[in-house]
Every structure is written in C-alpha cells, then in structure tokens.
Tab-separated table of C-alpha atoms and ligand atoms in Angstrom:
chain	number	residue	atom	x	y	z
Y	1	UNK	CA	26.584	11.420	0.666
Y	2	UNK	CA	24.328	13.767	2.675
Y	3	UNK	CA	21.389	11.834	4.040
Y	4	UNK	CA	18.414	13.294	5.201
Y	5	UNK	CA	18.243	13.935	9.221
Y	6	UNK	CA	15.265	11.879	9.534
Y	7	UNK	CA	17.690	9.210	9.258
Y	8	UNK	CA	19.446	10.745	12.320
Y	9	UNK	CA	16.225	10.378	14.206
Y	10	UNK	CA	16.168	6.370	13.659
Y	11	UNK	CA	16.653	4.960	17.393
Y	12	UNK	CA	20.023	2.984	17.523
Y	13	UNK	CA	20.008	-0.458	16.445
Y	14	UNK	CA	20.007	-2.266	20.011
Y	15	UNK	CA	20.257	-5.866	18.866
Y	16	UNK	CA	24.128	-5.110	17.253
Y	17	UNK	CA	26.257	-6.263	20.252
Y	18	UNK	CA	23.639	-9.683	20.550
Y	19	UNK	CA	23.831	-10.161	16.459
Y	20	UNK	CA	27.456	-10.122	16.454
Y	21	UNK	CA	27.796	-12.321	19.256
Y	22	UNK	CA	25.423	-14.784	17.633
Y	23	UNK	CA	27.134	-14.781	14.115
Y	24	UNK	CA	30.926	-15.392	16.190
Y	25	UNK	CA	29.002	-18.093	18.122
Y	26	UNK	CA	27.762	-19.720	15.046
Y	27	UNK	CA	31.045	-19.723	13.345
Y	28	UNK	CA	32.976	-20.906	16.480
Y	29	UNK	CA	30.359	-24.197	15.155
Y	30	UNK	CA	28.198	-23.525	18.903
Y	31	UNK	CA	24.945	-25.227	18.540
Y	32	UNK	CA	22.555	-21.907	18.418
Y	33	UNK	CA	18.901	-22.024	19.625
Y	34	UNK	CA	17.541	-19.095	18.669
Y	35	UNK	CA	14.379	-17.876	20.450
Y	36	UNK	CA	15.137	-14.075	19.482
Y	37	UNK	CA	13.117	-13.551	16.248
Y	38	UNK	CA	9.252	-13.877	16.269
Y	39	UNK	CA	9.192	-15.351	12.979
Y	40	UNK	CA	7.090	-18.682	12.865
Y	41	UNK	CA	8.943	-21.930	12.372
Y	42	UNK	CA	6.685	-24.040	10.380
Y	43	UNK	CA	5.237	-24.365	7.085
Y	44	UNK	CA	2.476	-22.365	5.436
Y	45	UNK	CA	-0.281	-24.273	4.982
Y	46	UNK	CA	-0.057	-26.154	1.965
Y	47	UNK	CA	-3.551	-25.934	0.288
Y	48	UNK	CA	-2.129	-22.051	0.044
Y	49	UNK	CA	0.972	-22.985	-1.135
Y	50	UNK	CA	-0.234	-24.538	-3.827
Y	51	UNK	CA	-3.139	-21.535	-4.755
Y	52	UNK	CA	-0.152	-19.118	-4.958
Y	53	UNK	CA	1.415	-21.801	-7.546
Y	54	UNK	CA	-1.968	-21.890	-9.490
Y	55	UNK	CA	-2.793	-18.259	-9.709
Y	56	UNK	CA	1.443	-17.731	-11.045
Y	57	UNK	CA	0.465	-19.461	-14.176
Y	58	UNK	CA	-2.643	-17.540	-14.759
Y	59	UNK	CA	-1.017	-14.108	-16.801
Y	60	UNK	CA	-4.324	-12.435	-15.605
Y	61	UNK	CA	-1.996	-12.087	-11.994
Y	62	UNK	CA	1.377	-10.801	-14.141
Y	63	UNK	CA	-0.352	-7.492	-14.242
Y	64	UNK	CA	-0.285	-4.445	-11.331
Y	65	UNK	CA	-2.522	-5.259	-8.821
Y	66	UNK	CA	-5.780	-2.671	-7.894
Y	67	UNK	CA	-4.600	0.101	-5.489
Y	68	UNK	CA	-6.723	-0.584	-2.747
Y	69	UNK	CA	-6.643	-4.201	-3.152
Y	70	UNK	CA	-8.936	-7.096	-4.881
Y	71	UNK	CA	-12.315	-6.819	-4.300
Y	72	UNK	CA	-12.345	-11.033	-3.548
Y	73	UNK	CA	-9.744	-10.614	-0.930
Y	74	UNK	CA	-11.966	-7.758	0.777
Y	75	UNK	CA	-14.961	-9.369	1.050
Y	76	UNK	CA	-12.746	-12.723	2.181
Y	77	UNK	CA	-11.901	-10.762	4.815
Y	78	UNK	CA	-15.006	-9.380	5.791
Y	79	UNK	CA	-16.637	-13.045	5.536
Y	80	UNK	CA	-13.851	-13.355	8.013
Y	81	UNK	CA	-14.383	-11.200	10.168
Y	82	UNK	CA	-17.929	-11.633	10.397
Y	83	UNK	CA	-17.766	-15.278	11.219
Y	84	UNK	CA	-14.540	-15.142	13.848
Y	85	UNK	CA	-15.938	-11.726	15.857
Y	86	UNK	CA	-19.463	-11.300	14.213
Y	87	UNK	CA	-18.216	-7.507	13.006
Y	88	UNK	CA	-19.416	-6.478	9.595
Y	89	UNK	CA	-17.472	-4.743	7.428
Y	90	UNK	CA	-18.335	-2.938	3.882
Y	91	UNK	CA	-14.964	-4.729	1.963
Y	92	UNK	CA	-15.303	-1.724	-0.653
Y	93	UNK	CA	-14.822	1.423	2.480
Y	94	UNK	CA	-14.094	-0.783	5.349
Y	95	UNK	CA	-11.163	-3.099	4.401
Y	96	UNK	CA	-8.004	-2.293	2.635
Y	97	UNK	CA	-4.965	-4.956	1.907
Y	98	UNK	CA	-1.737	-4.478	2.871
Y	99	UNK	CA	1.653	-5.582	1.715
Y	100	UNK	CA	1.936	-6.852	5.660
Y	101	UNK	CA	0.475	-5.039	8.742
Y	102	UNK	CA	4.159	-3.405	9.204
Y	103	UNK	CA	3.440	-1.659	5.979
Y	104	UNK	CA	0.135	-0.354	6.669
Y	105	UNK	CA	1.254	0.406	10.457
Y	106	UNK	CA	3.777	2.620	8.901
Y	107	UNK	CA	2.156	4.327	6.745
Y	108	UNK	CA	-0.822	5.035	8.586
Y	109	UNK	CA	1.595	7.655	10.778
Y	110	UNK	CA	2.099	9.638	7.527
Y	111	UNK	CA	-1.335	9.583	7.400
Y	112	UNK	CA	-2.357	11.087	10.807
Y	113	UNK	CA	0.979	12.823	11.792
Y	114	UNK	CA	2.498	16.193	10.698
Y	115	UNK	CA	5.522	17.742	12.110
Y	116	UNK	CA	5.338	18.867	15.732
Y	117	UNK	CA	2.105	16.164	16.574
Y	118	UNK	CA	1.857	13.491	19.127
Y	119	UNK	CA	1.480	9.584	19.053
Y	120	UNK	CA	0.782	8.058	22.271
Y	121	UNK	CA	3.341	4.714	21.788
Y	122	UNK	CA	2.756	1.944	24.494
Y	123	UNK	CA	6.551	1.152	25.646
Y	124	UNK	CA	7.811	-1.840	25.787
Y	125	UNK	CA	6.451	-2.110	22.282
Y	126	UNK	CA	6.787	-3.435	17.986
Y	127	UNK	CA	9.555	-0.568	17.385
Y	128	UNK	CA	7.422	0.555	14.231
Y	129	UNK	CA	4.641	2.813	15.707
Y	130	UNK	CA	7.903	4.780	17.487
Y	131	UNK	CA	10.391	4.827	14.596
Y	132	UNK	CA	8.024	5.984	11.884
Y	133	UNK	CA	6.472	8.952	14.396
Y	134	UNK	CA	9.999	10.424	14.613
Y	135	UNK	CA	10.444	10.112	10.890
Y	136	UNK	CA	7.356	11.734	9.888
Y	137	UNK	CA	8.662	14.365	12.519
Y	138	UNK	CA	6.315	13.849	15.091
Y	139	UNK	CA	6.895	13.069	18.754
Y	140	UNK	CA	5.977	9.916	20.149
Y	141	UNK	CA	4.617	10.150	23.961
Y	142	UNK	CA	5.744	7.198	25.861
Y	143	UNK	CA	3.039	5.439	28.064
Y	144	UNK	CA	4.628	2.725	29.906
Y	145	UNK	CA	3.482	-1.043	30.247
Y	146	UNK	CA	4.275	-2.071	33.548
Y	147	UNK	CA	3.510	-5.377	35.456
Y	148	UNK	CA	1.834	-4.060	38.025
Y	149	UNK	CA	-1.175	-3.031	35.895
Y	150	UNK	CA	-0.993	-6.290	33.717
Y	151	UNK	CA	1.072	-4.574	30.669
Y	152	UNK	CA	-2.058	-2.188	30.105
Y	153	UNK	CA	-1.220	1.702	29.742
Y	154	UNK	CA	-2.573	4.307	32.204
Y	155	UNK	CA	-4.740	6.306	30.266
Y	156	UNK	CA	-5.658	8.181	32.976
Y	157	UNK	CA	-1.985	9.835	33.334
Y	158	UNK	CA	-1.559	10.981	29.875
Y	159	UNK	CA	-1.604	14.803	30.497
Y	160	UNK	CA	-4.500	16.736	28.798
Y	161	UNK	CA	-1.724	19.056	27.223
Y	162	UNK	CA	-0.533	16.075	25.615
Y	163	UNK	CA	-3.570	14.179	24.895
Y	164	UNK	CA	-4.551	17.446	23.089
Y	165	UNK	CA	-1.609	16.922	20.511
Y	166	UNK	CA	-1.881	13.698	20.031
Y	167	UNK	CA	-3.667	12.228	16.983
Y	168	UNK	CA	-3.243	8.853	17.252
Y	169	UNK	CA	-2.577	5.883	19.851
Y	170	UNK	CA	-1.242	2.543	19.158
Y	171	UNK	CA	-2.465	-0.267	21.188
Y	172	UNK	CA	-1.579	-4.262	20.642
Y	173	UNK	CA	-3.093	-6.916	22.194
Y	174	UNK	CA	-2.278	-10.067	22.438
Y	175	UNK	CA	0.795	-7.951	23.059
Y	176	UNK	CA	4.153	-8.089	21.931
Y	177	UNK	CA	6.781	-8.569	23.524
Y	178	UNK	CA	4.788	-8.914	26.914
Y	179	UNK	CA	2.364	-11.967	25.992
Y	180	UNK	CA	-0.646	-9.666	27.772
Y	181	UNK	CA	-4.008	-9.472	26.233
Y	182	UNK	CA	-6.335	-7.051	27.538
Y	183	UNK	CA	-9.965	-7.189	28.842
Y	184	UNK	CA	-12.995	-5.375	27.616
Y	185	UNK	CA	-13.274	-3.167	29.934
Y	186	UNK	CA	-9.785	-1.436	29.211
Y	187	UNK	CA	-10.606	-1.601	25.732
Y	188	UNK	CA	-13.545	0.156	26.419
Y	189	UNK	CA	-11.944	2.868	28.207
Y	190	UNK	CA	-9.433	3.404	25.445
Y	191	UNK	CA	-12.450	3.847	22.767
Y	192	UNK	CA	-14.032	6.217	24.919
Y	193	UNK	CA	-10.637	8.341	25.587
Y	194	UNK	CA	-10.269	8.384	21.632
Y	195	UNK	CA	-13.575	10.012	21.073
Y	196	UNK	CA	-12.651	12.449	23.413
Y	197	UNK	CA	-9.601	13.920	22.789
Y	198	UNK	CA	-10.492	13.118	18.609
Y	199	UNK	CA	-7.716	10.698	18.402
Y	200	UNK	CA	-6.875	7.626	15.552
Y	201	UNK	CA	-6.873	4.287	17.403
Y	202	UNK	CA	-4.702	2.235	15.863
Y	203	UNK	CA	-5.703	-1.360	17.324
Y	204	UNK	CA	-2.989	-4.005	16.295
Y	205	UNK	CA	-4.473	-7.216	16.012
Y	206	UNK	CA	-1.425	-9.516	15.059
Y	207	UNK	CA	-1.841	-12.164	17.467
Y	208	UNK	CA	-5.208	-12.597	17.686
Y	209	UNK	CA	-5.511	-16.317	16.945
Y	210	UNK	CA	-2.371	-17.189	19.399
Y	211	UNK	CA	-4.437	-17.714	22.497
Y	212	UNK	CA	-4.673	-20.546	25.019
Y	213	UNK	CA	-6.337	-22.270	28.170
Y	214	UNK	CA	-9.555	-20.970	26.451
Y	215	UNK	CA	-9.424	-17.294	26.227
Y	216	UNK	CA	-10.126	-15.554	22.875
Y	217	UNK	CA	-9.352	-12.490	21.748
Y	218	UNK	CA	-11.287	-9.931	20.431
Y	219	UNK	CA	-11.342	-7.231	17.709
Y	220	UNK	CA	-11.696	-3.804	18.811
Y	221	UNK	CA	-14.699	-3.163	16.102
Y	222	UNK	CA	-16.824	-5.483	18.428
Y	223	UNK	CA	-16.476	-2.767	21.071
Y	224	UNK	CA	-19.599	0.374	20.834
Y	225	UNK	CA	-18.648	3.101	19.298
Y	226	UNK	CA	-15.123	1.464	17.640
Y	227	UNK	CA	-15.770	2.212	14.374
Y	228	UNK	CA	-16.295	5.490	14.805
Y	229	UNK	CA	-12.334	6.115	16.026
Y	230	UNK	CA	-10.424	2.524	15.392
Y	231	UNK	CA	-8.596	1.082	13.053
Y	232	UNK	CA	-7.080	-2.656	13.304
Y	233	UNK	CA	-4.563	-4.672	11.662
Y	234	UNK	CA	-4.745	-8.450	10.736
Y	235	UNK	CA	-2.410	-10.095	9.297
Y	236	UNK	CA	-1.765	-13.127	7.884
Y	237	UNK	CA	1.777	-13.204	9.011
Y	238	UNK	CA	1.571	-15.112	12.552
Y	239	UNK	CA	-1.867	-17.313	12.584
Y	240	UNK	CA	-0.658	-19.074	8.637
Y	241	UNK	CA	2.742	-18.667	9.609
Y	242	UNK	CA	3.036	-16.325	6.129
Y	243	UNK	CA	5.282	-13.852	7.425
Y	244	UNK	CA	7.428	-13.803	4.405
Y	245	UNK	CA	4.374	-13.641	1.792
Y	246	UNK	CA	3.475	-9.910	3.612
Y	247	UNK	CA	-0.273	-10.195	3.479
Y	248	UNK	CA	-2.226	-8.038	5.820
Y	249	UNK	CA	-5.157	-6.259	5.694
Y	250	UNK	CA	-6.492	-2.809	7.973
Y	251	UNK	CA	-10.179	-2.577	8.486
Y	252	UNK	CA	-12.261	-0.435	10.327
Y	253	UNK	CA	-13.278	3.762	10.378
Y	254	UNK	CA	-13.690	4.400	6.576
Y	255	UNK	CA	-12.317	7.875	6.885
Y	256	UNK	CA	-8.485	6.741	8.187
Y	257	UNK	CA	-8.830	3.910	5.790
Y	258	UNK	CA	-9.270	6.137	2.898
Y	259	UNK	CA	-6.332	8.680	3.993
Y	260	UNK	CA	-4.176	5.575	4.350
Y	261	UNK	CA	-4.948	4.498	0.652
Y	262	UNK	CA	-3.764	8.218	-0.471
Y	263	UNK	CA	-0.409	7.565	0.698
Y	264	UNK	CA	-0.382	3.894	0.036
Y	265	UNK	CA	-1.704	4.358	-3.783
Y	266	UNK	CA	1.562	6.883	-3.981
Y	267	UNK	CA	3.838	4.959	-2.711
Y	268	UNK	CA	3.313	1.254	-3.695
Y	269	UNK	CA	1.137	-0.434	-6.375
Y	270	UNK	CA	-0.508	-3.107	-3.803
Y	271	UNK	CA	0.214	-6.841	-3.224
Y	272	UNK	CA	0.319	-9.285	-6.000
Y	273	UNK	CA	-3.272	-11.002	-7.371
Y	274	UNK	CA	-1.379	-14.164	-6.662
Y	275	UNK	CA	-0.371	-13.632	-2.853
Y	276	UNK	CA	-4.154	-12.175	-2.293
Y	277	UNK	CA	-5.974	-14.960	-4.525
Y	278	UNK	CA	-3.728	-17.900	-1.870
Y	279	UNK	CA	-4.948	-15.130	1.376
Y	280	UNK	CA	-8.437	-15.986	0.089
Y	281	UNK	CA	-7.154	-19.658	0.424
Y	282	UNK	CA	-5.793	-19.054	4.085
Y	283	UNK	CA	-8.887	-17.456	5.133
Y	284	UNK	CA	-11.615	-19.672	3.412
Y	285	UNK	CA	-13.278	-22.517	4.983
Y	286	UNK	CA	-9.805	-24.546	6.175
Y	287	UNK	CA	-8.570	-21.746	8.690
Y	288	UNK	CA	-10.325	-22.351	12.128
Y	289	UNK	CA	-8.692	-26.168	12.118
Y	290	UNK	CA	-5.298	-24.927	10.854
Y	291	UNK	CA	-5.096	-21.888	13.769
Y	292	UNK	CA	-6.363	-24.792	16.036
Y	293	UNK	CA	-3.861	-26.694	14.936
Y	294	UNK	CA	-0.592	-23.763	15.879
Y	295	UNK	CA	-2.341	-22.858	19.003
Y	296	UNK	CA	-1.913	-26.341	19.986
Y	297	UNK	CA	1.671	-26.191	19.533
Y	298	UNK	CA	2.443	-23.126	20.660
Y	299	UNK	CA	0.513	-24.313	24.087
Y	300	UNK	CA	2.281	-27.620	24.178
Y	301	UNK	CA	5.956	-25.303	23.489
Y	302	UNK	CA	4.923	-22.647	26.184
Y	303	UNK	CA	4.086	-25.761	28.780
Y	304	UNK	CA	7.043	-27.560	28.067
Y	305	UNK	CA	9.599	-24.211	28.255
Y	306	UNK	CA	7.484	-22.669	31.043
Y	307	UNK	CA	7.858	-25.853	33.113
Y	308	UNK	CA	12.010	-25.638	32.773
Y	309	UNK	CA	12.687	-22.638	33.605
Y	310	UNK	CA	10.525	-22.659	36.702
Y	311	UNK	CA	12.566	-26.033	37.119
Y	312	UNK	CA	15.434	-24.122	36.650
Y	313	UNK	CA	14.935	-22.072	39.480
Y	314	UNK	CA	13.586	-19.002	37.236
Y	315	UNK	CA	9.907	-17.934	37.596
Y	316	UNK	CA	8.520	-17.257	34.185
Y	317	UNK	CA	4.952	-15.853	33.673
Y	318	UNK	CA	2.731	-18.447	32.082
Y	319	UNK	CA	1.326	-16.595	28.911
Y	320	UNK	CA	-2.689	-16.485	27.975
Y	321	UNK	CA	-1.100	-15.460	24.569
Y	322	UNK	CA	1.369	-15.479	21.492
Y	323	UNK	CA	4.086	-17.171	21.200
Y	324	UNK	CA	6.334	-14.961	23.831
Y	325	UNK	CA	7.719	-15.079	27.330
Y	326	UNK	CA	8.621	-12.166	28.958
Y	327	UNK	CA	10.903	-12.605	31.734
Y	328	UNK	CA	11.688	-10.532	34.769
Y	329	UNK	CA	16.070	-11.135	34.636
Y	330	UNK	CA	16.831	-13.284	37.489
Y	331	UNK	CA	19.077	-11.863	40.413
Y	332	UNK	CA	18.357	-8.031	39.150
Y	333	UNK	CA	21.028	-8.592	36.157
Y	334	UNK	CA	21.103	-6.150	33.298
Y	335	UNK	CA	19.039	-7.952	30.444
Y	336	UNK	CA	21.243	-7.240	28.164
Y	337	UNK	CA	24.615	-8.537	29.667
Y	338	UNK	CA	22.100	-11.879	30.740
Y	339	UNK	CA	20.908	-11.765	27.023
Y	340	UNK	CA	25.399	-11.823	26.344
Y	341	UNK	CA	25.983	-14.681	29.085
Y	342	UNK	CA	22.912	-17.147	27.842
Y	343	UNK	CA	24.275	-16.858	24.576
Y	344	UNK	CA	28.079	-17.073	25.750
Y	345	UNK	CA	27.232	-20.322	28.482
Y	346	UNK	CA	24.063	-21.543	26.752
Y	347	UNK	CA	24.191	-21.309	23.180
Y	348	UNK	CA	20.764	-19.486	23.546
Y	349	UNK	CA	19.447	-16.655	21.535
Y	350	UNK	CA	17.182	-14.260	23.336
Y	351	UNK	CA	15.660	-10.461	23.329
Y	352	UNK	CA	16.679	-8.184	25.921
Y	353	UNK	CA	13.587	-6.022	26.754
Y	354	UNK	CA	15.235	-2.532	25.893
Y	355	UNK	CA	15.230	-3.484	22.494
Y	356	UNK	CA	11.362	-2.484	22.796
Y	357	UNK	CA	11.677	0.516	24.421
Y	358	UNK	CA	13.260	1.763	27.730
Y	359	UNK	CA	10.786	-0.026	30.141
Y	360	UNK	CA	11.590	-2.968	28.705
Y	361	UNK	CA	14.627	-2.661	31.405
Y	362	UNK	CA	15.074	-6.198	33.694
Y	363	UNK	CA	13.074	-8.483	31.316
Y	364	UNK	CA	14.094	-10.665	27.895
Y	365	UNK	CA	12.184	-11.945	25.576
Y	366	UNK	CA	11.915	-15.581	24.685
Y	367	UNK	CA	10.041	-16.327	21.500
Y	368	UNK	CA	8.982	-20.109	21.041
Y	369	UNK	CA	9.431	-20.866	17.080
Y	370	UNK	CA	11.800	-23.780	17.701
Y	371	UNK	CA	10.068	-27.367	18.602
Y	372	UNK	CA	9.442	-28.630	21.769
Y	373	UNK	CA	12.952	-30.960	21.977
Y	374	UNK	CA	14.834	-27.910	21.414
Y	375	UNK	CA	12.731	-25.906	23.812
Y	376	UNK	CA	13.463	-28.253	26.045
Y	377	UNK	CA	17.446	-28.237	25.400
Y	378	UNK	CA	16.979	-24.499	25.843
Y	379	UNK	CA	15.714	-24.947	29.432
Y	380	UNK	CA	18.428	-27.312	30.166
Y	381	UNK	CA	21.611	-25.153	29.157
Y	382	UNK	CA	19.606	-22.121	31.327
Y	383	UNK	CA	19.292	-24.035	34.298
Y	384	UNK	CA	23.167	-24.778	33.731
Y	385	UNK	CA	23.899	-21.218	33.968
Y	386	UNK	CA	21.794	-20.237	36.573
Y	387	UNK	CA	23.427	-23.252	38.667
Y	388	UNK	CA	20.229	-25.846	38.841
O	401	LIG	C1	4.644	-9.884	13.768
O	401	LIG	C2	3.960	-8.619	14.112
O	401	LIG	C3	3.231	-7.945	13.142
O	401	LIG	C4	3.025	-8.554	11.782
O	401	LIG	O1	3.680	-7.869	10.841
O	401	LIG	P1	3.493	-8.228	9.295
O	401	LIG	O2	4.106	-7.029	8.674
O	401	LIG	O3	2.034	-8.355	9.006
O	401	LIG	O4	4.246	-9.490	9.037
O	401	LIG	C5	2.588	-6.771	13.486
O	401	LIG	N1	2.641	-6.306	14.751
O	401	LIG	C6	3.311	-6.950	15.716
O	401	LIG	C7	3.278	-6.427	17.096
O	401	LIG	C8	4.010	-8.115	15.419
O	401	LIG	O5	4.688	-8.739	16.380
C-alpha cells in the first residue's frame, strides 16, 4: 500500500506507551481509575433518550437528513442562544449542525486553509485544530499558553510576517486541557487582532456550561464586532453528557458558515432527524436545571480531588472551569514517566501535558468523570506515591 504523505504529517500518537501500560495493568486485574479521557461519566438525560426512541419509529427520520441541517434544530439553537447569552442568530445563515464540534472544527481548516497558509494553534491545546492544518498542508504557528499569563496567548508576539499568512486562529475557552477561561477584555483584543490582519476566529465553545463558584462564560458573538470575524462551536457533547450521539452545531459570520457547508455537503450527508429532533429535546425548556445539575457535580468532584492532592502534599490549581486539572509535576519529574509511575504505584490513569502540544511539558492532566468515592481513592493512592 502507498498512502498518501499527509498521513506522514499526522503528529505521533503520544498516548501509546500510557495505553499499553493501562491495558497490561488491567489484565494484571489492577483496579484502574481512569481520569485520562474527557468523556463524561453519566447518563444522557433521559427525557432525550427517550425523544431519540420516539423519532426512530417515525420512517419520516429513515430518510437523509437536509445538508445544512433541520430547520427546528436551527432555530432551537438560536432560541438557545438568545436566552443563555442574549446573541441572535438568523438559524437559516447563522447556524449550521454538525455531526459533533470535532467534525465541524475539522473541516472548517479545509475551508480557510490552502497549502503553504498559516493557523495560529494555541499550544497546549484539543490536537484537532493542529493535526487537520498539517493535513490540509498548511502550517500551524504555535502560540504558547503559559501560566504566567493565565493560559491566554500573547497576541502581541505573533510576528506581522506571520500574522500576514495566517487565516485563521483557534481559541478555546473554558480551555482544555488547562481549565482557564478567559476575560473580556482578552477576548476583545483577539476580535480586534482578527479584523486586522483579516483572519477566521474560530472560538471553541465546548465547555461553556462547566463553570463554578459563580463565573459564567460567555460566547464570543456577545463581543462588538464578533460576528463580523468569529465563528463558535457548541456542542452538545460535554453540558448533556452526549458525546457519543455527535451533535454540535457552529454559529456565527454567515460567510465561513456557508464555505464550511460546501465542504461539509461534499463530504457527509448531515446528522440523523432523530439525533437533531432529541438535541431539540436537550436544548428545550429542561436544560438550565440539568447543566445545573453536572456543574454541581463536577464542583463537588473538583472540591473533593482538589482537597487530596493538596493533602497529599501536591498543589493543584483550583479550576473556575470544566471538568480538568492541570497539574504542574511535582519535584520537576518528566510528566510522562510521572504519568508511567501513577499508573505503575497507583493504579491511576492520567494525561501527560505533551500529549497537547510541546508546552504542555511538566504538567498532567486529570479529568474528573469518575464519582467522588473514586476521586477520592485516586487522591489516596497519589499521596501513597508521593510519600504522604
Ligand atoms: C470535548 C471537546 C469538544 C467536543 O467535541 P464533540 O466532537 O462535539 O464531541 C470540542 N473541543 C474540545 C476542546 C473538547 O475538549
């Protein structure tokens, strides 16, 4: 077989050498907690459940789906988004469903990028906005998230050269894997550096319900002059826990949404009526109390693990947002030979930060989709290894 070279350009796989100790681990019979996959533990909620079992029955939903999406899922959305941020959106130009934000991430690069064009690529960072930029053949520019500046890029030191060939940026807040969010004022200054150097900004919005000790998140659309440059992603995946029913949507600019719905209509035929019909469901009238509802135990999960490790002698940030801790390696180790001993002494599954990018060097990541007990088990093997 001769596969193409884009292939070649695919960064190595960096989780290998912590997947194969996890699958010997479980089949030495080691009790595994896994906090290394972002994947919510609980249930969808069940008045969707039972929609998507309704609207199965009804042949009406055997058929392809509309390209761009159902019109009742569009305007859901927008009656969403009006009432959580107060934006308004035109569901017919302004909204477009996706089969998961990870689809419509990906394909907005082929898009906005040819060969030989920039994407600005926050690092640490969702590996998606990278890997797809060096398959479509672009280059993605690196701007790293460092602690010092709260996990916020330095616009500032993106070179004009650069900036010049750049045609879109990627931003993500709440942020994965760091647990920042960012304030208005940065989010300002990103709008304002799109419209000058003419660039896409690709705002995504995946954890904008996961927020605690009273801060809320925003959409970049409430920001002046958004619309004119941004484009966001919300999915259902992470506030519904729905990650395996891939349900997203992108709203925002018209202009990118319509160039993202050329390659989208020629590549897939759209999510099934039935998965959109039980997103109405998610997003109707039952949805504030059921996001209160997660939030609540994501807080009461991020107290109780917060509170061990610090016990344990390890200083952990204390998140505003999503379901993450990102953790500074204690004692300077390499994060990935820490990631090798907590699972080797522990029994504990987590993320070491180069998996996200190269200045994700020094931290893991621990994601909280186990229950509290467990959480708490967790905390108590780690304070075993690091001698507490
Ligand atoms: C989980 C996640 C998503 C959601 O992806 P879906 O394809 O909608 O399930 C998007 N972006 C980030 C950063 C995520 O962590």
């Amino acid at each position: 077989m001769r596969q193409a070279r884009r292939i070649e350009r695919v960064p190595p796989y960096h989780f290998a050498q912590i997947d194969r100790k996890k699958a010997a681990a479980l089949a030495r019979g080691v009790d595994v907690i896994n906090l290394g996959i972002g994947d919510p533990d609980r249930p969808s909620p069940p008045w969707v459940v039972e929609e998507v079992c309704r609207q199965a029955r009804d042949p009406a939903n055997h058929r392809y789906p509309d390209y761009d999406g159902l019109p009742s899922f569009r305007e859901a959305v927008a009656a969403y988004y009006e009432r959580r941020f107060g934006v308004s959106l035109d569901p017919a130009r302004e909204v477009l469903t996706l089969i998961g934000s990870k689809e419509g991430l990906a394909h907005l690069v082929w898009a906005l990028v040819d060969p030989g064009d920039v994407a600005l690529v926050p690092d640490p960072a969702y590996p998606v906005y990278r890997t797809h930029t060096l398959l479509a053949g672009g280059t993605p520019y690196s701007l790293p998230l460092r602690l010092e500046r709260g996990f916020l890029p330095d616009l500032a030191a993106v070179p004009v050269q650069v900036a010049r060939r750049a045609k879109v940026l990627f931003l993500n807040y709440p942020n994965n894997p760091t647990g920042a969010v960012a304030d208005r004022e940065f989010l300002a200054r990103a709008v304002d550096f799109c419209r000058r150097h003419d660039l896409v900004l690709a705002y995504d919005n995946a954890y904008a319900e996961m927020t605690f000790d009273g801060y809320t998140a925003p959409s970049i659309l409430e920001l002046p002059g958004a619309r004119e440059v941004a484009v966001e992603f919300y999915s259902l995946s992470k506030p519904f826990n729905m990650t395996g029913w891939r349900i997203a949507a992108c709203v925002g600019n018209a202009e990118v949404i319509r160039a993202l719905g050329v390659i989208k209509t020629n590549t897939d035929s759209g999510q099934w009526n039935a998965v959109q019909r039980a997103g109405i469901a998610a997003l109707g009238e039952r949805a504030e109390a059921f996001i209160a509802g997660m939030r609540e135990v994501y807080r009461r999960r991020r107290d109780v693990m917060v509170e061990g490790l610090r016990r344990a002698g390890w200083e952990v940030p204390l998140p505003r947002a999503t379901f993450y801790l990102w953790a500074r390696v204690p004692e300077e180790q390499d994060a990935g030979a820490f990631a090798e001993r907590l699972l080797e002494e522990a029994g504990v599954v987590v993320t070491p930060g180069p998996g996200f990018g190269e200045h994700g060097a020094g931290f893991v990541r621990l994601a909280l989709t186990v229950e509290e007990v467990r959480l708490a088990e967790a905390a108590r093997r780690i304070a075993r290894v690091l001698g507490r």
